[in-house]
Amino acid sequence: MSHHYSGPDFGFPHGDARLDLTDLYAFPKPSEADKSILIMNVHPSAVVNPPGPTTREPFAPEALYELKIDTNGDAVADIAYRVRFSSSADGSQTATVRRVEGAQAAETGDSGQVIIEAAPVSTGGDARVTEAGGYRFFAGWRSDPFFFDTRGALNDLQFTGDDFFIEKDVCSIVLEMPNSALGPKRVGLWARTLDGAGGVWVQADRGALPAQAVFLVGSEREAYLAGDPANDARFIAVFAHALEHAGGYAPEEARRVAGTLLPDVLSYDPTRPASFPSNGRMLTDDAADAFLAILTNGKVTGDKVGAHVDLLAEFPYLGPPHNISVPSHATSPIATELRKQSRRLGSS
C-alpha cells in the first residue's frame, strides 16, 4: 500500500497519523519544462489499525516535514526544503518553507533561508496557493492519488480491481520550483518527517520508493524508518529474505534485486519525461504494479486498478478532498490480514 501505514503493526509512526509519509512524486511541470513539481503526501484519512478517525488537523505543528535532494549520487542530502506549520486559536494553519544547502542539508534542524512564509493551509475544496520568488506552494487536504486493490492483495493476490483508496484523502505538500533549484540534472530525492514533541528532533518516517517500507522491512521496521539512505546497504539482507519468501527468488538473486531497491531514493532527471521507476514519478504512474512485479518475481504484474480521474491539469494537480470533516476508516479485518501478510513475509 505504497508508504501508507508504515508504523508498527500497520499503524502510524510514533502513533501520529500526521507524521505518516504516504507518497513522493517528482515530475516536470506540464508546458514549462524548466520547472519541476515535488509532492510529499502525508497523513492518510483512512485508518487501518486501530480502526477510527484520524485527527482533523492536517499537519503537526510540533513536526518538521522535509524534502531531501542529493545532487552527486552519494545518497547524502545537498539541498533540503523544510516545512513547518503553525496553528491558530481557530484551528487554521499556516506554513513556512525554508531552503538549506551544503553540509547543513544533511543535518537535522529547522534552520534555512525562508522562501515561503505564512502560507495558508487548505482544508476545503478550493486550493489556496502561495507564490514567492519563483516558487509556488500548496499544503492541505486533497484526494489521495494513490491507487491499489488492497483487499485483493490480502486475498492471496487475487485482484478484482477494487481500489481501496478511491474515496480516501491525504494531506499534500506541493512545491513548484525552477529546475536550477534542484541541482545539475539527475538528482536523488526522498522525504522524511521529524517529531519534535519531546523537545528534540526525532525522525519518525522516511522514504521515496513505494511499498517497500511497508512490506520488505520485516523486523527492521523501526531501524529502517529512523535510518538514512546512505546507510541502507545494511537492509539488503532483510529485503532479500522477504523477496525469497514472497517471490521464490534464489538467495543470490534476491540479494541482487534487494540491492536495486536500496538506497531508498527516487531518481529524477528534470530534463527528461517522468516515468516511474526509471525517472521520477507522475501521479498517474502505476507504482503498485511495478512493485508487485518485483515482489512476486514477475508472477503477478498488475492489480487491475488504474489512475484516479479527479486529478487536476494545473497546480496543485491533486483533486479536491472527498470528506475531510469525518475521515473514513478501514475495518479491523483488514488490519488483521495486513499483520498476517507481514508475518508471512518475515517468516523463515
Tab-separated table of C-alpha atoms in Angstrom:
chain	number	residue	atom	x	y	z
A	1	MET	CA	0.000	0.000	0.000
A	2	SER	CA	2.600	2.480	-1.109
A	3	HIS	CA	4.030	4.002	2.095
A	4	HIS	CA	0.706	4.250	3.955
A	5	TYR	CA	0.670	2.773	7.478
A	6	SER	CA	4.418	2.337	7.749
A	7	GLY	CA	4.354	2.432	11.543
A	8	PRO	CA	4.449	-0.565	13.892
A	9	ASP	CA	1.734	-3.173	13.335
A	10	PHE	CA	0.470	-1.213	10.306
A	11	GLY	CA	-0.274	1.843	12.370
A	12	PHE	CA	1.335	5.279	12.207
A	13	PRO	CA	4.937	6.258	13.071
A	14	HIS	CA	5.039	7.470	16.683
A	15	GLY	CA	1.298	6.741	16.756
A	16	ASP	CA	0.562	10.010	14.919
A	17	ALA	CA	-1.190	9.942	11.522
A	18	ARG	CA	0.150	13.428	10.752
A	19	LEU	CA	3.701	12.042	10.753
A	20	ASP	CA	2.947	9.222	8.304
A	21	LEU	CA	4.586	9.709	4.894
A	22	THR	CA	2.447	8.133	2.151
A	23	ASP	CA	3.978	9.011	-1.242
A	24	LEU	CA	6.607	11.089	-3.019
A	25	TYR	CA	6.187	12.381	-6.588
A	26	ALA	CA	8.513	14.327	-8.890
A	27	PHE	CA	7.817	15.396	-12.463
A	28	PRO	CA	8.455	18.294	-14.876
A	29	LYS	CA	5.794	20.980	-14.835
A	30	PRO	CA	3.413	20.449	-17.759
A	31	SER	CA	4.047	23.027	-20.511
A	32	GLU	CA	7.006	24.571	-18.621
A	33	ALA	CA	9.955	22.199	-18.894
A	34	ASP	CA	12.285	24.486	-16.945
A	35	LYS	CA	10.294	23.885	-13.739
A	36	SER	CA	9.596	20.815	-11.610
A	37	ILE	CA	6.847	19.702	-9.246
A	38	LEU	CA	7.664	17.882	-5.995
A	39	ILE	CA	4.798	16.403	-3.979
A	40	MET	CA	5.113	14.959	-0.489
A	41	ASN	CA	1.915	13.336	0.788
A	42	VAL	CA	1.357	12.576	4.475
A	43	HIS	CA	-1.467	11.897	6.933
A	44	PRO	CA	-3.882	9.401	5.324
A	45	SER	CA	-7.523	9.951	6.203
A	46	ALA	CA	-8.196	6.197	6.406
A	47	VAL	CA	-7.035	4.330	9.487
A	48	VAL	CA	-6.215	0.636	9.191
A	49	ASN	CA	-5.098	-0.149	12.724
A	50	PRO	CA	-6.765	0.569	15.076
A	51	PRO	CA	-9.989	1.490	13.276
A	52	GLY	CA	-11.124	5.054	13.891
A	53	PRO	CA	-10.793	8.582	12.502
A	54	THR	CA	-7.544	10.463	12.177
A	55	THR	CA	-7.181	13.974	13.525
A	56	ARG	CA	-8.778	16.773	11.530
A	57	GLU	CA	-5.675	18.946	11.896
A	58	PRO	CA	-3.752	18.431	8.634
A	59	PHE	CA	-0.168	18.844	9.873
A	60	ALA	CA	1.524	18.582	13.261
A	61	PRO	CA	2.789	21.994	14.494
A	62	GLU	CA	5.493	20.242	16.528
A	63	ALA	CA	6.761	18.363	13.447
A	64	LEU	CA	9.117	19.090	10.558
A	65	TYR	CA	8.315	17.959	7.013
A	66	GLU	CA	11.370	17.726	4.808
A	67	LEU	CA	12.243	17.108	1.153
A	68	LYS	CA	15.837	15.948	0.652
A	69	ILE	CA	17.844	16.302	-2.565
A	70	ASP	CA	21.122	14.521	-3.328
A	71	THR	CA	22.921	16.156	-6.264
A	72	ASN	CA	26.044	13.966	-6.543
A	73	GLY	CA	24.863	10.379	-6.102
A	74	ASP	CA	26.191	9.629	-2.613
A	75	ALA	CA	22.700	9.347	-1.003
A	76	VAL	CA	23.510	12.291	1.285
A	77	ALA	CA	21.387	15.449	1.029
A	78	ASP	CA	22.996	18.500	-0.559
A	79	ILE	CA	19.768	20.548	-0.597
A	80	ALA	CA	16.777	20.359	1.734
A	81	TYR	CA	13.371	22.030	1.809
A	82	ARG	CA	11.934	22.207	5.320
A	83	VAL	CA	8.290	22.912	6.064
A	84	ARG	CA	6.861	23.825	9.474
A	85	PHE	CA	3.261	24.548	10.342
A	86	SER	CA	1.745	26.821	12.951
A	87	SER	CA	-1.774	26.703	14.354
A	88	SER	CA	-4.075	29.493	15.458
A	89	ALA	CA	-6.789	29.517	18.076
A	90	ASP	CA	-9.479	28.774	15.487
A	91	GLY	CA	-7.614	25.706	14.225
A	92	SER	CA	-6.378	27.183	10.937
A	93	GLN	CA	-2.761	26.565	9.967
A	94	THR	CA	-0.058	28.387	8.032
A	95	ALA	CA	3.224	27.079	6.614
A	96	THR	CA	6.778	28.367	6.438
A	97	VAL	CA	9.184	26.807	3.911
A	98	ARG	CA	12.953	27.056	4.258
A	99	ARG	CA	15.753	26.042	1.900
A	100	VAL	CA	19.181	24.937	3.058
A	101	GLU	CA	22.266	23.868	1.081
A	102	GLY	CA	25.600	22.171	1.706
A	103	ALA	CA	26.506	20.278	4.860
A	104	GLN	CA	23.514	21.692	6.739
A	105	ALA	CA	21.142	19.949	4.309
A	106	ALA	CA	22.243	16.578	5.666
A	107	GLU	CA	21.794	17.667	9.269
A	108	THR	CA	18.693	17.811	11.449
A	109	GLY	CA	17.105	21.153	12.243
A	110	ASP	CA	14.589	23.737	11.083
A	111	SER	CA	17.023	26.470	10.032
A	112	GLY	CA	17.433	27.749	6.484
A	113	GLN	CA	16.539	30.601	4.143
A	114	VAL	CA	12.819	31.391	4.202
A	115	ILE	CA	11.357	31.096	0.691
A	116	ILE	CA	7.644	30.876	1.629
A	117	GLU	CA	6.153	32.479	4.734
A	118	ALA	CA	2.686	32.346	6.341
A	119	ALA	CA	1.193	30.288	3.506
A	120	PRO	CA	-2.416	29.348	4.364
A	121	VAL	CA	-3.230	25.637	4.631
A	122	SER	CA	-6.268	24.458	2.653
A	123	THR	CA	-8.945	22.464	4.445
A	124	GLY	CA	-11.765	22.717	1.901
A	125	GLY	CA	-12.282	22.075	-1.782
A	126	ASP	CA	-10.555	25.233	-3.035
A	127	ALA	CA	-6.773	25.090	-3.270
A	128	ARG	CA	-5.072	28.062	-1.602
A	129	VAL	CA	-1.793	28.652	-3.453
A	130	THR	CA	1.117	30.865	-2.377
A	131	GLU	CA	3.722	32.256	-4.810
A	132	ALA	CA	7.072	33.822	-3.955
A	133	GLY	CA	10.453	34.169	-5.652
A	134	GLY	CA	9.925	31.679	-8.443
A	135	TYR	CA	8.265	29.108	-6.165
A	136	ARG	CA	4.625	28.051	-5.871
A	137	PHE	CA	3.425	26.231	-2.767
A	138	PHE	CA	0.334	24.386	-1.610
A	139	ALA	CA	-0.407	22.495	1.599
A	140	GLY	CA	-3.650	20.927	2.751
A	141	TRP	CA	-6.204	18.148	2.359
A	142	ARG	CA	-6.543	16.626	-1.125
A	143	SER	CA	-7.882	13.483	-2.761
A	144	ASP	CA	-5.333	10.673	-2.330
A	145	PRO	CA	-3.879	9.939	-5.796
A	146	PHE	CA	-2.526	6.502	-4.830
A	147	PHE	CA	-4.454	3.581	-6.318
A	148	PHE	CA	-4.317	-0.084	-5.283
A	149	ASP	CA	-6.564	-3.106	-4.687
A	150	THR	CA	-5.673	-3.636	-1.033
A	151	ARG	CA	-8.316	-6.283	-0.418
A	152	GLY	CA	-7.089	-8.275	-3.426
A	153	ALA	CA	-3.561	-8.170	-2.039
A	154	LEU	CA	-4.861	-9.658	1.201
A	155	ASN	CA	-6.726	-12.365	-0.731
A	156	ASP	CA	-3.572	-14.140	-1.914
A	157	LEU	CA	-3.037	-11.528	-4.658
A	158	GLN	CA	-6.389	-12.345	-6.293
A	159	PHE	CA	-7.116	-8.889	-7.656
A	160	THR	CA	-10.552	-7.677	-8.746
A	161	GLY	CA	-9.778	-4.013	-9.444
A	162	ASP	CA	-11.367	-2.738	-6.209
A	163	ASP	CA	-9.475	0.483	-5.448
A	164	PHE	CA	-9.232	0.851	-1.670
A	165	PHE	CA	-8.089	4.481	-1.990
A	166	ILE	CA	-10.656	5.756	-4.484
A	167	GLU	CA	-12.509	7.947	-1.944
A	168	LYS	CA	-9.711	8.493	0.574
A	169	ASP	CA	-7.971	11.783	1.334
A	170	VAL	CA	-4.433	12.753	2.219
A	171	CYS	CA	-2.536	15.882	3.258
A	172	SER	CA	-0.327	17.192	0.468
A	173	ILE	CA	2.722	19.437	0.368
A	174	VAL	CA	3.249	20.590	-3.228
A	175	LEU	CA	6.257	22.669	-4.260
A	176	GLU	CA	6.873	24.056	-7.747
A	177	MET	CA	10.414	25.251	-8.344
A	178	PRO	CA	12.860	26.182	-11.115
A	179	ASN	CA	14.970	23.218	-12.184
A	180	SER	CA	18.003	25.324	-11.287
A	181	ALA	CA	16.956	24.988	-7.627
A	182	LEU	CA	17.284	21.193	-7.811
A	183	GLY	CA	20.900	20.929	-8.851
A	184	PRO	CA	22.597	19.670	-12.010
A	185	LYS	CA	20.411	17.279	-13.999
A	186	ARG	CA	19.784	13.897	-12.306
A	187	VAL	CA	19.221	14.033	-8.554
A	188	GLY	CA	18.097	11.648	-5.833
A	189	LEU	CA	15.010	12.549	-3.792
A	190	TRP	CA	13.449	11.366	-0.565
A	191	ALA	CA	11.155	12.759	2.099
A	192	ARG	CA	11.002	12.478	5.849
A	193	THR	CA	9.009	13.634	8.854
A	194	LEU	CA	10.551	14.573	12.180
A	195	ASP	CA	8.805	14.633	15.537
A	196	GLY	CA	9.773	17.499	17.831
A	197	ALA	CA	7.163	16.914	20.524
A	198	GLY	CA	9.803	15.777	23.013
A	199	GLY	CA	11.960	18.874	22.629
A	200	VAL	CA	14.464	17.323	20.190
A	201	TRP	CA	14.023	16.331	16.542
A	202	VAL	CA	13.466	12.597	16.113
A	203	GLN	CA	12.979	11.133	12.644
A	204	ALA	CA	9.569	9.447	12.530
A	205	ASP	CA	9.226	8.338	8.908
A	206	ARG	CA	11.161	8.479	5.660
A	207	GLY	CA	11.120	7.057	2.168
A	208	ALA	CA	10.918	7.581	-1.574
A	209	LEU	CA	10.120	4.301	-3.369
A	210	PRO	CA	6.584	2.953	-2.903
A	211	ALA	CA	5.549	-0.032	-0.771
A	212	GLN	CA	8.921	-1.408	0.278
A	213	ALA	CA	8.958	0.343	3.664
A	214	VAL	CA	5.668	-1.410	4.424
A	215	PHE	CA	6.259	-4.915	3.050
A	216	LEU	CA	10.015	-5.588	2.918
A	217	VAL	CA	11.498	-4.304	6.176
A	218	GLY	CA	10.348	-7.170	8.429
A	219	SER	CA	11.670	-6.935	11.974
A	220	GLU	CA	13.873	-3.967	10.986
A	221	ARG	CA	10.925	-1.568	10.586
A	222	GLU	CA	11.874	0.792	13.414
A	223	ALA	CA	15.521	0.981	12.362
A	224	TYR	CA	14.569	1.470	8.722
A	225	LEU	CA	12.177	4.364	9.346
A	226	ALA	CA	14.772	6.071	11.544
A	227	GLY	CA	17.610	5.488	9.075
A	228	ASP	CA	19.259	7.415	6.253
A	229	PRO	CA	19.606	6.337	2.600
A	230	ALA	CA	23.405	6.477	2.831
A	231	ASN	CA	23.284	3.548	5.278
A	232	ASP	CA	20.617	1.486	3.506
A	233	ALA	CA	23.006	-1.290	2.460
A	234	ARG	CA	22.517	-2.748	5.940
A	235	PHE	CA	18.929	-3.619	4.993
A	236	ILE	CA	19.786	-5.683	1.902
A	237	ALA	CA	19.647	-8.920	3.874
A	238	VAL	CA	16.181	-8.330	5.333
A	239	PHE	CA	14.847	-7.184	1.939
A	240	ALA	CA	16.337	-10.279	0.304
A	241	HIS	CA	14.745	-12.532	2.913
A	242	ALA	CA	11.287	-11.084	2.192
A	243	LEU	CA	11.829	-11.396	-1.567
A	244	GLU	CA	12.863	-15.041	-1.264
A	245	HIS	CA	9.703	-15.828	0.655
A	246	ALA	CA	7.249	-13.767	-1.412
A	247	GLY	CA	8.690	-14.239	-4.899
A	248	GLY	CA	10.559	-17.518	-4.725
A	249	TYR	CA	13.861	-15.874	-5.597
A	250	ALA	CA	17.059	-17.843	-5.180
A	251	PRO	CA	19.168	-16.333	-2.357
A	252	GLU	CA	21.803	-14.751	-4.608
A	253	GLU	CA	19.199	-13.274	-6.956
A	254	ALA	CA	17.173	-11.988	-4.008
A	255	ARG	CA	20.206	-10.081	-2.742
A	256	ARG	CA	20.840	-8.658	-6.207
A	257	VAL	CA	17.229	-7.440	-6.543
A	258	ALA	CA	17.254	-6.055	-2.989
A	259	GLY	CA	20.325	-4.053	-3.944
A	260	THR	CA	18.404	-2.390	-6.788
A	261	LEU	CA	15.777	-1.174	-4.281
A	262	LEU	CA	18.321	0.451	-1.983
A	263	PRO	CA	19.183	3.131	-1.146
A	264	ASP	CA	15.557	4.217	-0.820
A	265	VAL	CA	15.891	7.225	-3.139
A	266	LEU	CA	13.764	8.367	-6.094
A	267	SER	CA	15.950	9.083	-9.114
A	268	TYR	CA	14.836	12.146	-11.086
A	269	ASP	CA	16.244	13.992	-14.105
A	270	PRO	CA	14.117	17.118	-14.736
A	271	THR	CA	15.358	17.332	-18.337
A	272	ARG	CA	13.624	14.041	-19.241
A	273	PRO	CA	9.953	12.979	-19.169
A	274	ALA	CA	8.948	11.468	-15.832
A	275	SER	CA	8.000	7.792	-15.668
A	276	PHE	CA	8.275	5.535	-12.627
A	277	PRO	CA	10.503	3.696	-11.860
A	278	SER	CA	13.086	4.965	-14.370
A	279	ASN	CA	12.699	8.697	-13.802
A	280	GLY	CA	10.718	10.449	-11.079
A	281	ARG	CA	7.061	9.596	-10.553
A	282	MET	CA	3.897	11.005	-12.112
A	283	LEU	CA	0.572	11.000	-10.273
A	284	THR	CA	-0.720	8.537	-12.876
A	285	ASP	CA	2.234	6.117	-12.754
A	286	ASP	CA	1.196	2.645	-11.586
A	287	ALA	CA	3.755	2.224	-8.824
A	288	ALA	CA	1.787	-0.640	-7.263
A	289	ASP	CA	2.075	-2.751	-10.426
A	290	ALA	CA	5.806	-2.078	-10.600
A	291	PHE	CA	6.240	-3.223	-7.001
A	292	LEU	CA	4.059	-6.326	-7.446
A	293	ALA	CA	6.198	-7.471	-10.368
A	294	ILE	CA	9.323	-7.222	-8.214
A	295	LEU	CA	7.749	-8.716	-5.096
A	296	THR	CA	6.424	-11.789	-6.950
A	297	ASN	CA	9.385	-12.222	-9.323
A	298	GLY	CA	7.156	-11.463	-12.301
A	299	LYS	CA	4.358	-13.863	-11.375
A	300	VAL	CA	1.896	-11.006	-10.749
A	301	THR	CA	2.181	-7.853	-12.824
A	302	GLY	CA	-0.992	-5.892	-12.026
A	303	ASP	CA	-3.913	-5.351	-9.664
A	304	LYS	CA	-6.440	-4.198	-12.326
A	305	VAL	CA	-6.663	-0.696	-10.790
A	306	GLY	CA	-5.985	2.477	-12.760
A	307	ALA	CA	-5.168	6.095	-12.001
A	308	HIS	CA	-7.781	8.318	-10.393
A	309	VAL	CA	-9.843	10.578	-12.652
A	310	ASP	CA	-10.116	13.549	-10.271
A	311	LEU	CA	-6.573	14.808	-10.894
A	312	LEU	CA	-6.218	18.438	-11.979
A	313	ALA	CA	-4.430	19.713	-15.089
A	314	GLU	CA	-2.950	22.624	-13.125
A	315	PHE	CA	-1.267	23.307	-9.800
A	316	PRO	CA	-1.565	21.636	-7.284
A	317	TYR	CA	-2.601	18.750	-9.615
A	318	LEU	CA	-4.316	16.656	-6.917
A	319	GLY	CA	-8.111	16.601	-6.828
A	320	PRO	CA	-10.172	18.246	-4.081
A	321	PRO	CA	-10.764	16.260	-0.892
A	322	HIS	CA	-13.754	13.931	-0.624
A	323	ASN	CA	-14.685	14.369	3.032
A	324	ILE	CA	-12.269	15.926	5.444
A	325	SER	CA	-14.821	16.640	8.167
A	326	VAL	CA	-15.261	12.981	9.147
A	327	PRO	CA	-12.319	10.953	7.800
A	328	SER	CA	-13.167	7.449	6.644
A	329	HIS	CA	-11.517	4.355	8.109
A	330	ALA	CA	-10.915	0.740	7.259
A	331	THR	CA	-12.367	-2.202	9.132
A	332	SER	CA	-10.396	-4.193	11.659
A	333	PRO	CA	-10.370	-7.394	9.491
A	334	ILE	CA	-8.137	-5.571	7.006
A	335	ALA	CA	-5.726	-4.656	9.789
A	336	THR	CA	-5.704	-8.307	10.901
A	337	GLU	CA	-4.909	-9.532	7.390
A	338	LEU	CA	-2.169	-6.935	6.930
A	339	ARG	CA	-0.470	-8.206	10.072
A	340	LYS	CA	-0.699	-11.776	8.769
A	341	GLN	CA	0.834	-10.753	5.445
A	342	SER	CA	3.734	-9.030	7.199
A	343	ARG	CA	4.411	-12.077	9.372
A	344	ARG	CA	4.408	-14.367	6.328
A	345	LEU	CA	6.991	-12.203	4.532
A	346	GLY	CA	9.157	-12.101	7.615
A	347	SER	CA	8.949	-15.819	8.390
A	348	SER	CA	11.659	-18.247	7.535
